[in-house]
Tab-separated table of C-alpha atoms in Angstrom:
chain	number	residue	atom	x	y	z
U	1	MET	CA	-0.101	0.000	-0.071
U	2	ARG	CA	1.382	3.480	-1.176
U	3	PHE	CA	0.925	6.768	0.400
U	4	HIS	CA	1.317	10.195	-1.466
U	5	PRO	CA	3.929	12.341	0.148
U	6	SER	CA	1.312	15.074	0.665
U	7	THR	CA	-0.417	12.624	3.153
U	8	PHE	CA	2.555	13.083	5.511
U	9	ALA	CA	3.268	16.740	4.690
U	10	MET	CA	-0.267	18.120	5.433
U	11	PRO	CA	-0.263	17.306	9.069
U	12	MET	CA	3.100	18.920	9.494
U	13	LEU	CA	2.244	22.008	7.641
U	14	ARG	CA	-0.966	22.569	9.651
U	15	PRO	CA	0.833	23.758	12.891
U	16	ARG	CA	2.958	26.183	10.828
U	17	ILE	CA	0.185	27.580	9.128
U	18	ILE	CA	-1.732	28.151	12.415
U	19	THR	CA	1.349	29.829	13.991
U	20	ILE	CA	1.761	32.253	10.952
U	21	ILE	CA	-1.845	33.071	11.171
U	22	ILE	CA	-1.753	33.809	14.970
U	23	PHE	CA	1.522	36.037	14.384
U	24	THR	CA	-0.208	37.728	11.752
U	25	LEU	CA	-3.220	38.769	13.814
U	26	LEU	CA	-1.111	39.624	16.811
U	27	LEU	CA	1.433	41.894	15.049
U	28	PRO	CA	-1.137	44.939	14.795
U	29	LEU	CA	-1.837	44.611	18.319
U	30	THR	CA	1.767	44.712	19.329
U	31	SER	CA	2.328	47.755	17.135
U	32	ALA	CA	-0.552	49.415	18.722
U	33	THR	CA	0.663	48.700	22.232
U	34	THR	CA	4.166	50.068	21.417
U	35	THR	CA	2.763	53.227	20.115
U	36	ALA	CA	0.693	53.799	23.197
U	37	THR	CA	3.577	53.465	25.516
U	38	GLU	CA	5.119	56.539	24.041
U	39	PRO	CA	3.111	59.324	25.523
U	40	CYS	CA	3.596	63.209	25.440
U	41	ARG	CA	4.737	63.294	21.633
U	42	PHE	CA	3.431	66.362	19.887
U	43	SER	CA	4.262	67.879	16.453
U	44	PHE	CA	3.011	71.387	15.147
U	45	LEU	CA	3.495	72.616	11.603
U	46	ASP	CA	4.018	76.180	11.276
U	47	GLY	CA	4.659	77.234	7.664
U	48	ASP	CA	7.860	75.452	6.428
U	49	HIS	CA	8.929	74.387	9.930
U	50	LEU	CA	7.798	71.317	11.779
U	51	TYR	CA	7.982	71.539	15.772
U	52	ASN	CA	8.540	68.143	17.270
U	53	TYR	CA	8.072	67.875	21.081
U	54	THR	CA	9.166	64.589	22.844
U	55	LEU	CA	8.692	65.133	26.496
U	56	SER	CA	9.333	61.712	27.617
U	57	SER	CA	12.354	61.083	25.465
U	58	PRO	CA	15.901	61.230	27.174
U	59	ILE	CA	17.840	64.430	26.425
U	60	ARG	CA	21.278	65.841	27.732
U	61	ASN	CA	21.554	65.785	31.395
U	62	PHE	CA	17.890	64.511	31.759
U	63	PRO	CA	17.709	60.778	30.971
U	64	HIS	CA	14.175	60.549	31.818
U	65	GLY	CA	13.048	63.636	29.833
U	66	ILE	CA	10.461	65.744	31.731
U	67	LEU	CA	9.501	62.948	34.134
U	68	SER	CA	10.637	63.954	37.719
U	69	GLU	CA	13.360	61.626	38.917
U	70	ASP	CA	11.659	61.611	42.460
U	71	GLY	CA	8.748	60.019	40.892
U	72	PHE	CA	6.559	63.049	41.275
U	73	TYR	CA	6.270	66.836	41.284
U	74	LYS	CA	4.941	68.568	44.515
U	75	VAL	CA	3.348	71.991	44.871
U	76	ALA	CA	2.026	73.351	48.271
U	77	VAL	CA	0.237	76.529	48.557
U	78	ASN	CA	-1.424	77.560	51.708
U	79	GLU	CA	-3.448	74.449	52.885
U	80	THR	CA	-3.537	73.005	49.325
U	81	THR	CA	-0.934	70.281	48.225
U	82	LEU	CA	-0.716	69.073	44.661
U	83	TRP	CA	1.310	66.117	43.413
U	84	PHE	CA	1.601	65.310	39.790
U	85	GLN	CA	3.867	63.360	37.376
U	86	LEU	CA	3.832	64.032	33.729
U	87	CYS	CA	3.675	61.504	30.899
U	88	ASP	CA	3.595	58.598	33.411
U	89	GLY	CA	2.076	57.551	36.824
U	90	MET	CA	3.655	58.703	40.139
U	91	VAL	CA	5.789	56.579	42.237
U	92	PHE	CA	6.448	57.514	45.861
U	93	ASN	CA	9.516	56.254	47.372
U	94	HIS	CA	9.386	58.942	50.132
U	95	ASP	CA	6.901	61.527	51.398
U	96	PRO	CA	3.756	59.876	50.140
U	97	PRO	CA	0.371	61.693	50.475
U	98	VAL	CA	-1.669	61.065	53.619
U	99	CYS	CA	-5.402	61.700	52.758
U	100	ALA	CA	-8.428	60.683	54.413
U	101	ASP	CA	-10.068	59.604	51.224
U	102	CYS	CA	-7.814	58.434	48.289
U	103	TRP	CA	-9.759	55.236	46.935
U	104	ASP	CA	-9.614	56.329	43.359
U	105	CYS	CA	-5.900	56.681	43.359
U	106	GLY	CA	-4.477	53.711	45.224
U	107	GLY	CA	-6.313	53.819	48.552
U	108	PRO	CA	-5.151	55.004	51.916
U	109	ASN	CA	-2.116	52.398	51.784
U	110	ARG	CA	-0.862	53.438	48.455
U	111	CYS	CA	-2.288	56.859	47.959
U	112	GLY	CA	-1.194	58.616	44.741
U	113	THR	CA	0.375	55.268	43.005
U	114	GLN	CA	-2.645	54.816	40.762
U	115	CYS	CA	-3.034	58.286	39.011
U	116	ASN	CA	-1.170	60.960	37.395
U	117	ALA	CA	-2.038	64.009	39.483
U	118	LEU	CA	-3.767	64.418	43.052
U	119	VAL	CA	-4.713	67.322	45.212
U	120	ALA	CA	-5.250	67.441	48.725
U	121	ASN	CA	-7.316	70.196	50.487
U	122	LYS	CA	-7.345	70.593	54.231
U	123	VAL	CA	-11.025	70.358	55.483
U	124	GLY	CA	-12.008	70.227	59.215
U	125	GLY	CA	-8.416	69.276	60.141
U	126	TYR	CA	-8.076	66.400	57.622
U	127	HIS	CA	-6.483	66.236	54.155
U	128	VAL	CA	-9.301	65.329	51.558
U	129	CYS	CA	-7.785	64.170	48.184
U	130	THR	CA	-9.180	64.452	44.855
U	131	THR	CA	-7.748	62.740	41.633
U	132	LEU	CA	-7.086	65.401	39.032
U	133	GLY	CA	-5.606	63.013	36.247
U	134	ARG	CA	-6.061	59.321	35.846
U	135	GLY	CA	-5.572	56.952	32.877
U	136	PRO	CA	-3.208	56.946	29.752
U	137	LYS	CA	-5.118	59.740	28.043
U	138	ILE	CA	-2.860	62.768	28.092
U	139	ASP	CA	-3.586	65.705	25.791
U	140	VAL	CA	-0.648	67.860	24.489
U	141	ASP	CA	-0.927	71.276	22.780
U	142	ILE	CA	0.725	74.283	21.972
U	143	ILE	CA	0.983	77.209	24.192
U	144	ASP	CA	1.083	79.978	21.678
U	145	LYS	CA	0.636	79.114	17.860
U	146	LYS	CA	2.300	82.361	16.905
U	147	ASN	CA	5.222	81.788	18.947
U	148	PRO	CA	5.791	77.761	18.996
U	149	HIS	CA	8.973	78.308	20.774
U	150	THR	CA	7.159	79.037	24.012
U	151	GLY	CA	6.400	75.504	24.906
U	152	VAL	CA	3.593	73.103	25.265
U	153	ILE	CA	0.674	72.478	27.557
U	154	VAL	CA	0.079	68.981	29.210
U	155	LYS	CA	-3.447	68.403	30.182
U	156	MET	CA	-4.682	65.227	32.199
U	157	SER	CA	-8.159	64.845	33.430
U	158	ASN	CA	-10.361	62.554	35.516
U	159	SER	CA	-14.249	62.038	35.708
U	160	GLY	CA	-15.095	61.909	39.441
U	161	PRO	CA	-18.528	61.189	41.096
U	162	LYS	CA	-19.054	64.781	41.916
U	163	PHE	CA	-16.702	66.826	39.640
U	164	ASN	CA	-14.795	66.483	36.449
U	165	CYS	CA	-11.405	67.554	37.535
U	166	SER	CA	-8.345	68.421	35.374
U	167	LEU	CA	-4.779	69.589	35.728
U	168	ALA	CA	-3.102	71.855	32.837
U	169	VAL	CA	0.781	72.026	33.098
U	170	SER	CA	2.497	74.753	31.049
U	171	VAL	CA	5.838	73.388	30.191
U	172	LEU	CA	7.950	76.375	29.124
U	173	CYS	CA	10.992	75.879	27.002
U	174	ASN	CA	14.145	76.676	29.253
U	175	LEU	CA	17.456	75.285	28.005
U	176	ASN	CA	19.379	76.684	31.117
U	177	GLY	CA	17.846	73.968	33.341
U	178	VAL	CA	14.887	73.030	35.388
U	179	GLN	CA	12.696	75.265	37.331
U	180	GLY	CA	9.874	73.478	39.079
U	181	PRO	CA	6.403	74.687	39.849
U	182	GLN	CA	6.243	77.303	42.407
U	183	ALA	CA	2.344	78.043	42.492
U	184	MET	CA	-0.628	76.957	41.253
U	185	GLU	CA	-4.090	78.517	40.118
U	186	ARG	CA	-7.600	77.184	40.652
U	187	LEU	CA	-10.030	77.487	38.042
U	188	GLY	CA	-13.641	76.559	38.808
U	189	ALA	CA	-14.492	73.834	41.194
U	190	CYS	CA	-11.767	71.291	40.396
U	191	ASP	CA	-9.464	72.515	37.655
U	192	TYR	CA	-5.977	73.484	38.322
U	193	VAL	CA	-3.198	75.209	36.337
U	194	ILE	CA	0.652	74.918	36.997
U	195	GLU	CA	3.660	76.299	35.166
U	196	LEU	CA	7.122	74.877	35.099
U	197	LYS	CA	10.286	75.535	32.950
U	198	HIS	CA	12.177	72.485	31.429
U	199	PRO	CA	14.525	71.733	28.514
U	200	SER	CA	12.122	69.272	27.237
U	201	GLY	CA	9.659	71.930	26.710
U	202	CYS	CA	11.991	72.975	23.603
U	203	ALA	CA	10.972	71.743	20.065
U	204	ILE	CA	13.148	70.028	17.724
U	205	ILE	CA	12.798	71.884	14.526
U	206	VAL	CA	12.757	70.466	11.147
U	207	ASN	CA	12.473	72.580	8.100
U	208	VAL	CA	10.113	70.797	5.678
U	209	HIS	CA	10.408	73.372	2.703
U	210	GLY	CA	11.652	71.838	-0.200
U	211	GLY	CA	11.518	68.479	1.234
U	212	GLY	CA	9.813	66.864	-1.757
U	213	LEU	CA	11.203	66.284	-5.223
U	214	GLY	CA	8.711	68.823	-6.908
U	215	TRP	CA	7.269	68.469	-10.045
U	216	PHE	CA	10.360	68.626	-11.947
U	217	GLY	CA	12.253	66.014	-10.077
U	218	THR	CA	9.193	63.709	-10.297
U	219	LEU	CA	9.035	64.162	-14.027
U	220	LEU	CA	12.520	63.423	-14.488
U	221	ILE	CA	12.097	60.157	-12.364
U	222	ILE	CA	9.416	59.334	-14.787
U	223	VAL	CA	11.293	59.839	-17.714
U	224	LEU	CA	14.362	58.028	-16.426
U	225	CYS	CA	12.165	55.038	-15.622
U	226	LEU	CA	10.331	55.119	-19.242
U	227	PHE	CA	13.922	55.102	-20.692
U	228	ALA	CA	15.195	52.184	-18.509
U	229	ALA	CA	11.871	50.115	-19.347
U	230	TYR	CA	12.330	50.877	-23.149
U	231	LEU	CA	16.147	49.686	-23.057
U	232	LEU	CA	15.449	46.606	-21.065
U	233	ALA	CA	12.462	45.636	-23.452
U	234	GLY	CA	14.417	46.190	-26.385
U	235	ILE	CA	17.626	44.305	-25.056
U	236	VAL	CA	15.353	41.322	-24.047
U	237	TYR	CA	13.668	41.311	-27.577
U	238	ARG	CA	16.883	41.471	-29.456
U	239	PHE	CA	18.732	38.838	-27.339
U	240	PHE	CA	16.144	35.956	-27.201
U	241	PHE	CA	14.037	36.518	-30.449
U	242	LEU	CA	16.518	38.177	-32.722
U	243	GLY	CA	19.698	36.390	-31.510
U	244	ILE	CA	21.730	39.513	-31.471
U	245	ARG	CA	24.736	39.510	-29.225
U	246	GLY	CA	27.478	41.906	-28.121
U	247	VAL	CA	27.227	45.725	-28.089
U	248	ASP	CA	24.533	45.496	-31.047
U	249	ILE	CA	21.965	44.209	-28.490
U	250	ILE	CA	21.259	47.750	-27.454
U	251	PRO	CA	18.219	49.115	-29.336
U	252	ASN	CA	18.867	52.021	-32.026
U	253	LEU	CA	22.501	51.875	-31.224
U	254	ASP	CA	23.365	54.050	-34.280
U	255	PHE	CA	21.239	56.624	-32.980
U	256	TRP	CA	22.652	56.765	-29.451
U	257	VAL	CA	26.162	56.718	-30.729
U	258	SER	CA	25.370	59.866	-33.055
U	259	LEU	CA	23.359	61.636	-30.285
U	260	PRO	CA	26.489	63.525	-28.954
U	261	ARG	CA	27.447	64.808	-32.354
U	262	ARG	CA	23.778	65.840	-33.234
U	263	THR	CA	23.558	67.415	-29.848
U	264	GLN	CA	26.937	69.702	-30.553
U	265	SER	CA	25.587	70.478	-34.078
U	266	LEU	CA	22.325	71.515	-32.758
U	267	CYS	CA	23.969	73.764	-30.146
U	268	ALA	CA	26.316	75.242	-32.645
U	269	SER	CA	23.588	76.114	-35.002
U	270	LEU	CA	21.517	77.852	-31.986
U	271	VAL	CA	24.764	79.942	-31.292
U	272	ARG	CA	25.253	80.941	-34.601
U	273	ARG	CA	21.440	82.064	-34.881
U	274	PHE	CA	21.719	84.368	-31.863
U	275	LYS	CA	25.147	85.790	-32.419
U	276	GLY	CA	25.318	85.913	-36.037
U	277	PRO	CA	27.677	84.354	-38.361
U	278	SER	CA	31.466	84.201	-37.240
U	279	GLU	CA	34.587	85.487	-39.149
U	280	SER	CA	34.995	82.131	-40.597
U	281	TYR	CA	31.851	82.256	-42.431
U	282	ARG	CA	32.148	85.818	-43.774
U	283	SER	CA	32.822	86.282	-47.375
U	284	SER	CA	36.660	86.524	-48.385
U	285	TYR	CA	35.943	89.134	-51.044
U	286	SER	CA	36.977	92.625	-49.996
U	287	PRO	CA	34.504	95.512	-50.617
U	288	VAL	CA	35.310	97.498	-53.761
U	289	ASN	CA	34.622	101.497	-53.991
U	290	PHE	CA	33.318	102.932	-57.141
């Protein structure tokens, strides 16, 4: 009894086919996850200049970008204390928040570890905490569209049971170093505004003027591609169908060999037309006076 080789090949190929299908389905999900783990990226086009802001990328003297190396930024004004971290969650290795109510940001034992921004107001002798920013959604926008060098605004928000709270941090461009937040401003019931200066607030400017080939470059490429296709088709036809070998395999070889001479003659005729006949073409007879 004989078995065809494909009888044994099919069971071996099935696991490979299944593996390829699974990998193909998971690849877009992997790419989406990689993109989502790079927050605080923003680009702004102003005329011929593209301003790129990558707040969380490492720069000179700041390997973590704008992220605080302490794990959080802290601002205290009167009886209000605000903690926040830009482009990531907060980490407290020291001085953690102590709040009477912190269930939406880690609970009393891990207060501040499950949100991006937290504010504590002293009410009746106790600190009552409110989450200002939570989740991966972080909005970045330009501060002044007429002057993009100023910096960007990083905004985070949280939808609470009573209020929709938010924190807007203006990151001003400062190449000289970091100047942490010194004050805060409260807008409305649960919206806060803070300002800090950091080198990460400075954009990387790319000149996009003339970045493309333009219509002339595109036309030139099309002409060259058509010429290459013409030569290739002619060579294949003359080699396989006409049996021509050697340099004669090039189509219209006589024309291409004579092309430089024809071009020279054409240029010379144009020069004579615009400049008039030269001395060599003038009549050799001398004028006669009667």
